[in-house]
Coordinates of C-alpha atoms in Angstrom, one line a residue:
X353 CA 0.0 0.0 0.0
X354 CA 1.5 3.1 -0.7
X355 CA 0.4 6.8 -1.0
X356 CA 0.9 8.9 -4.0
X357 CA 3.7 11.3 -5.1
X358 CA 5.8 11.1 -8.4
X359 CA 8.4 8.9 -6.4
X360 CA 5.6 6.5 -5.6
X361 CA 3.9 6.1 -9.2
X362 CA 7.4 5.5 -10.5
X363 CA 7.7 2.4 -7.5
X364 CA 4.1 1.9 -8.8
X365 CA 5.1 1.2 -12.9
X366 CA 8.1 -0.7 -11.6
X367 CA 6.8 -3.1 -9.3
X368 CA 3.7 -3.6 -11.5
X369 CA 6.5 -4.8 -14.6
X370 CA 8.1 -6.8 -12.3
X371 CA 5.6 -8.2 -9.6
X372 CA 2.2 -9.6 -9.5
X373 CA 0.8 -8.8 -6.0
X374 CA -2.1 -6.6 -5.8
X375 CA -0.8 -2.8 -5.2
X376 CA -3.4 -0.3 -3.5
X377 CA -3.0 3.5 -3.1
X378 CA -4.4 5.2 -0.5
X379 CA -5.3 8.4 -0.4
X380 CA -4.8 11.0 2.2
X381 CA -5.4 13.8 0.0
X382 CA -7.4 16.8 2.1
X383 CA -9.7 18.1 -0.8
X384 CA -12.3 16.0 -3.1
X385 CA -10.5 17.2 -6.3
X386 CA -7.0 16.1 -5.1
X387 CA -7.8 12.8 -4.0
X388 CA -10.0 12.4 -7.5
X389 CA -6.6 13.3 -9.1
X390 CA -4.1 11.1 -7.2
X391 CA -6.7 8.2 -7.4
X392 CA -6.7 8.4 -11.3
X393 CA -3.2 9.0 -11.2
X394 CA -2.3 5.9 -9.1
X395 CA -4.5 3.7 -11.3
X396 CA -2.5 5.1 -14.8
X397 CA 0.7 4.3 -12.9
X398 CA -0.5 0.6 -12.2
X399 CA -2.2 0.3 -8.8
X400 CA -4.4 -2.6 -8.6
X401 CA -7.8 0.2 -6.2
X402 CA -7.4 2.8 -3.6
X403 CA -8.3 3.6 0.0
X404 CA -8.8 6.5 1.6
X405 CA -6.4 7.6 4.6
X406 CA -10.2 7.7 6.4
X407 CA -11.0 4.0 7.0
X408 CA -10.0 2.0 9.5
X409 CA -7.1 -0.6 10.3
X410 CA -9.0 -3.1 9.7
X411 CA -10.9 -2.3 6.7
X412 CA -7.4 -1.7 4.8
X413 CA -6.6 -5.1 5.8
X414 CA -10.0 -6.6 4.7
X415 CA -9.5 -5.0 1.4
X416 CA -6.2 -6.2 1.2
X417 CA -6.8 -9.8 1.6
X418 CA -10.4 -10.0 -0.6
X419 CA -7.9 -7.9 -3.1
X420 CA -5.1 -11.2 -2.5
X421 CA -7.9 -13.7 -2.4
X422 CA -9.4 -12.7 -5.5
X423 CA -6.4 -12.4 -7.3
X424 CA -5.4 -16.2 -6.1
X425 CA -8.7 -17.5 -7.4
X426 CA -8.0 -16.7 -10.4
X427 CA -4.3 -17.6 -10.7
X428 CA -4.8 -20.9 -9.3
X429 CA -8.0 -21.5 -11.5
X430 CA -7.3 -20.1 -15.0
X431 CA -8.7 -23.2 -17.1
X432 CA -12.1 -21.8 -17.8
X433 CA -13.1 -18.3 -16.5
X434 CA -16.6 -17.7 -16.2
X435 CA -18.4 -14.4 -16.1
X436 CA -21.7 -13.4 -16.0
X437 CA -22.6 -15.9 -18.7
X438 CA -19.0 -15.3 -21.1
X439 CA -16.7 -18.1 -20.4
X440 CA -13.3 -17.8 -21.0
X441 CA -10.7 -20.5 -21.7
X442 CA -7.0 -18.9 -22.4
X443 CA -5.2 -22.2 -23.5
X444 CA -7.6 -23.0 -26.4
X445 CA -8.0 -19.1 -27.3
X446 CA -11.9 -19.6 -27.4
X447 CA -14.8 -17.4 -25.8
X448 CA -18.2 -18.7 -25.0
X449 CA -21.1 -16.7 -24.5
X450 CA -24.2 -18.3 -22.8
X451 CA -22.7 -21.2 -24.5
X452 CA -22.2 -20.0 -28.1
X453 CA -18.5 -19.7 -29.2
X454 CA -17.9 -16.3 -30.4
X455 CA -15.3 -16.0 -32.8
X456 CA -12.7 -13.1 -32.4
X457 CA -9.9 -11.7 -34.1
X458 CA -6.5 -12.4 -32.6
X459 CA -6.3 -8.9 -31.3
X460 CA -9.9 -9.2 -30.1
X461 CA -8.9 -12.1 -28.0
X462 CA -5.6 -10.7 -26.3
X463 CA -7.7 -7.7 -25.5
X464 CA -10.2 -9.6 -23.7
X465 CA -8.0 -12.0 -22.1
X466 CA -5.5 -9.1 -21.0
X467 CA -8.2 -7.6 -19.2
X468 CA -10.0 -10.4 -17.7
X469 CA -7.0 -11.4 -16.2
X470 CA -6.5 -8.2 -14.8
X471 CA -9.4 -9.2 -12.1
X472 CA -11.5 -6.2 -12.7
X473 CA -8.4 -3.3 -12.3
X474 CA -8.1 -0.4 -14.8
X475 CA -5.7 -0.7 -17.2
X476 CA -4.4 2.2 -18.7
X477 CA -5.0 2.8 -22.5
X478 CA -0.7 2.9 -23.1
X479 CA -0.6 -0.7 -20.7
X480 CA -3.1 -2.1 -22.8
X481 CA -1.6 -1.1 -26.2
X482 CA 1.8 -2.5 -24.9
X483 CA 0.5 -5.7 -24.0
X484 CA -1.5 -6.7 -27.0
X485 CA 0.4 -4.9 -29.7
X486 CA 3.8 -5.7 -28.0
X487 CA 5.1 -2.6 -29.4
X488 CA 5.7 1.2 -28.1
X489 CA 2.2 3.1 -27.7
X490 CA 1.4 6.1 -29.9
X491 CA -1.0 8.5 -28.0
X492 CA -3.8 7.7 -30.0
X493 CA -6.9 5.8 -28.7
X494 CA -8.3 5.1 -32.0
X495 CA -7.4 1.8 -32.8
X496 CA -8.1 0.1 -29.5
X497 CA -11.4 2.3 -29.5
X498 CA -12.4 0.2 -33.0
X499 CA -11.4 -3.2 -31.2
X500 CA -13.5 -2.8 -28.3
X501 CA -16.0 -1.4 -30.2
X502 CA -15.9 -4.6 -32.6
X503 CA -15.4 -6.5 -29.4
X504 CA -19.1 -4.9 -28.0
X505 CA -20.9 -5.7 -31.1
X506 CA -19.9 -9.0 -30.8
X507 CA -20.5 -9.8 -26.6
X508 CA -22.9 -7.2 -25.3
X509 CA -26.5 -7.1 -26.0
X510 CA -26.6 -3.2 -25.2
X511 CA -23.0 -1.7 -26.4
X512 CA -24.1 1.6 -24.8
X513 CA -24.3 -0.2 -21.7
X514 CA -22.1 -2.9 -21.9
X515 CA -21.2 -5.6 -19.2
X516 CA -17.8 -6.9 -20.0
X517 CA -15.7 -4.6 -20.9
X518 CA -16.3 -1.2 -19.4
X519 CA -14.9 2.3 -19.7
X520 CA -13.0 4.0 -17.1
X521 CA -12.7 7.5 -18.1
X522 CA -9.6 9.2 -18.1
X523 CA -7.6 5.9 -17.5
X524 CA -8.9 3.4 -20.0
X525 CA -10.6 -0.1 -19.6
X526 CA -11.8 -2.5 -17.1
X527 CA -13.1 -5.7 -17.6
X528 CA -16.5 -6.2 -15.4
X529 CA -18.2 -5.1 -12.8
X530 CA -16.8 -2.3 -10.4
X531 CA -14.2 -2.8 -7.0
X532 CA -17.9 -2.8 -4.7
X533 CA -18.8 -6.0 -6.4
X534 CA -15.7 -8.4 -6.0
X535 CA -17.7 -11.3 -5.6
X536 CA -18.9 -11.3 -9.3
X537 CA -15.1 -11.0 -11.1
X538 CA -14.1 -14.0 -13.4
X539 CA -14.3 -17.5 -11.4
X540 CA -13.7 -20.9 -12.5
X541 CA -16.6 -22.8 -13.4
X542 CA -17.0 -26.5 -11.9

């Protein structure tokens, strides 16, 4: 856990290229608009969600460990990954949804299984590129704009309200359902 200053989202980028433990800011910043802006800025750096400097002990802690449990589910499980109806099975490159196979690019696929496996943290629009593309990112969100737009046609029923992946502005994309609802992320299915 650490707290944000240009020293710490450097440590942030770092340990998120070289470590895959779950990272949270928290936020001690005195005003609404500064703590919107470190939060945003800790996520674009690499951190994984953020507190704020007002809970307790023990919520930090709780949050912690549902962040480490989660994030063990899904390492220890990664045959099939099931959400909300969209199956996911990285070994055979293949997506399911309500138990139709739909077919995807090979740049639709990385997409989706990048951030699936991300366990429902932002991932910056340059972090993304890198990933997929495996090449230096050009500040231009147009081309993964198209792929998750082709990627919506081709999962959600309602692409202006979609389920999967989701848009978190100012930082770039998450796959599923928001920090409050950790129970839901991607989960083997028996």
């Amino acid at each position: 856990m650490l707290r944000y200053t240009d020293e710490s989202a450097e440590l942030i980028r770092e340990m998120r290229r070289t470590a895959n433990a779950p990272l949270l800011f928290i936020s001690g910043a005195k005003t609404e608009e500064t703590r919107r802006k470190e939060i945003v800025q800790a996520i674009q750096s690499g951190a994984d969600g953020y507190l704020v400097n007002t809970q307790s002990a023990e919520e930090i802690a709780a949050e912690a460990k549902a962040l480490i449990r989660l994030q063990t589910r899904i390492k220890n499980n990664p045959e099939i990954w099931d959400y909300k109806g969209l199956q996911i099975i990285p070994d055979q490159r293949q997506i399911f949804l309500e138990g139709k196979e739909i077919l995807l690019t090979r740049i639709e696929f990385d997409i989706v299984h990048y951030l699936a496996a991300q366990n429902g943290r932002a991932v910056p629009y340059q972090e993304l590129y890198e990933a997929v593309w495996q090449s230096e990112y050009l500040p231009d969100h147009g081309g993964i704009m198209a792929h998750i737009h082709r990627i919506r046609g081709k999962l959600e029923t309602d692409t202006r309200n979609p389920h999967y992946i989701r848009n978190v502005y100012g930082v770039g994309y998450r796959f599923g359902c928001s920090c409050t609802q950790k129970t839901q992320y991607i989960e083997k299915s028996n």
